[in-house]
């Protein structure tokens, strides 16, 4: 366990049970969200590779126009 996490837990232990549960729920939600993101990102690599290849072909074929942010 890192020193920072240990310090946080010491402070959380001082809180009433309801606040401890609220903090625990937030941490679990964040961890689950991170796992979903990692899974989604890992599963999208093939699609991203195909898209990158298509963009390269479009650039070589002259089907891509360079634009500034004000032109969008």
GROMACS .gro file of C-alpha atoms in nm:
model
   72
    1UNK     CA    1   0.000   0.000   0.000
    2UNK     CA    2   0.132   0.344  -0.081
    3UNK     CA    3   0.189   0.604   0.188
    4UNK     CA    4  -0.070   0.831   0.030
    5UNK     CA    5  -0.337   0.562   0.030
    6UNK     CA    6  -0.251   0.470   0.387
    7UNK     CA    7  -0.285   0.837   0.490
    8UNK     CA    8  -0.624   0.860   0.320
    9UNK     CA    9  -0.750   0.545   0.486
   10UNK     CA   10  -0.643   0.671   0.829
   11UNK     CA   11  -0.852   0.983   0.769
   12UNK     CA   12  -1.147   0.785   0.633
   13UNK     CA   13  -1.146   0.560   0.942
   14UNK     CA   14  -1.212   0.873   1.150
   15UNK     CA   15  -1.536   0.945   0.966
   16UNK     CA   16  -1.882   0.818   1.058
   17UNK     CA   17  -1.987   0.492   0.887
   18UNK     CA   18  -2.224   0.669   0.646
   19UNK     CA   19  -1.944   0.890   0.515
   20UNK     CA   20  -1.707   0.594   0.494
   21UNK     CA   21  -1.965   0.409   0.283
   22UNK     CA   22  -2.014   0.713   0.059
   23UNK     CA   23  -1.640   0.741  -0.003
   24UNK     CA   24  -1.610   0.366  -0.061
   25UNK     CA   25  -1.897   0.378  -0.313
   26UNK     CA   26  -1.728   0.663  -0.502
   27UNK     CA   27  -1.397   0.477  -0.514
   28UNK     CA   28  -1.562   0.154  -0.632
   29UNK     CA   29  -1.756   0.343  -0.899
   30UNK     CA   30  -1.436   0.506  -1.022
   31UNK     CA   31  -1.253   0.171  -1.033
   32UNK     CA   32  -1.541   0.010  -1.225
   33UNK     CA   33  -1.548   0.302  -1.468
   34UNK     CA   34  -1.173   0.267  -1.525
   35UNK     CA   35  -1.212  -0.106  -1.592
   36UNK     CA   36  -1.493  -0.039  -1.842
   37UNK     CA   37  -1.279   0.221  -2.018
   38UNK     CA   38  -0.978  -0.013  -2.034
   39UNK     CA   39  -1.195  -0.294  -2.175
   40UNK     CA   40  -1.363  -0.067  -2.431
   41UNK     CA   41  -1.031   0.080  -2.542
   42UNK     CA   42  -0.872  -0.264  -2.575
   43UNK     CA   43  -1.167  -0.391  -2.779
   44UNK     CA   44  -1.156  -0.092  -3.014
   45UNK     CA   45  -0.795  -0.131  -3.133
   46UNK     CA   46  -0.886  -0.325  -3.448
   47UNK     CA   47  -1.149  -0.068  -3.545
   48UNK     CA   48  -0.908   0.219  -3.479
   49UNK     CA   49  -0.642   0.053  -3.693
   50UNK     CA   50  -0.887   0.011  -3.983
   51UNK     CA   51  -0.997   0.373  -3.948
   52UNK     CA   52  -0.634   0.493  -3.947
   53UNK     CA   53  -0.563   0.294  -4.262
   54UNK     CA   54  -0.870   0.444  -4.433
   55UNK     CA   55  -0.761   0.795  -4.339
   56UNK     CA   56  -0.415   0.732  -4.484
   57UNK     CA   57  -0.570   0.613  -4.810
   58UNK     CA   58  -0.802   0.917  -4.818
   59UNK     CA   59  -0.508   1.152  -4.760
   60UNK     CA   60  -0.306   0.993  -5.042
   61UNK     CA   61  -0.610   1.010  -5.271
   62UNK     CA   62  -0.656   1.381  -5.199
   63UNK     CA   63  -0.996   1.336  -5.035
   64UNK     CA   64  -0.887   1.517  -4.718
   65UNK     CA   65  -0.891   1.895  -4.689
   66UNK     CA   66  -0.667   2.061  -4.433
   67UNK     CA   67  -0.876   2.298  -4.219
   68UNK     CA   68  -0.822   2.526  -3.925
   69UNK     CA   69  -1.040   2.527  -3.616
   70UNK     CA   70  -1.229   2.833  -3.743
   71UNK     CA   71  -1.330   2.647  -4.058
   72UNK     CA   72  -1.511   2.359  -3.888
   0.00000   0.00000   0.00000
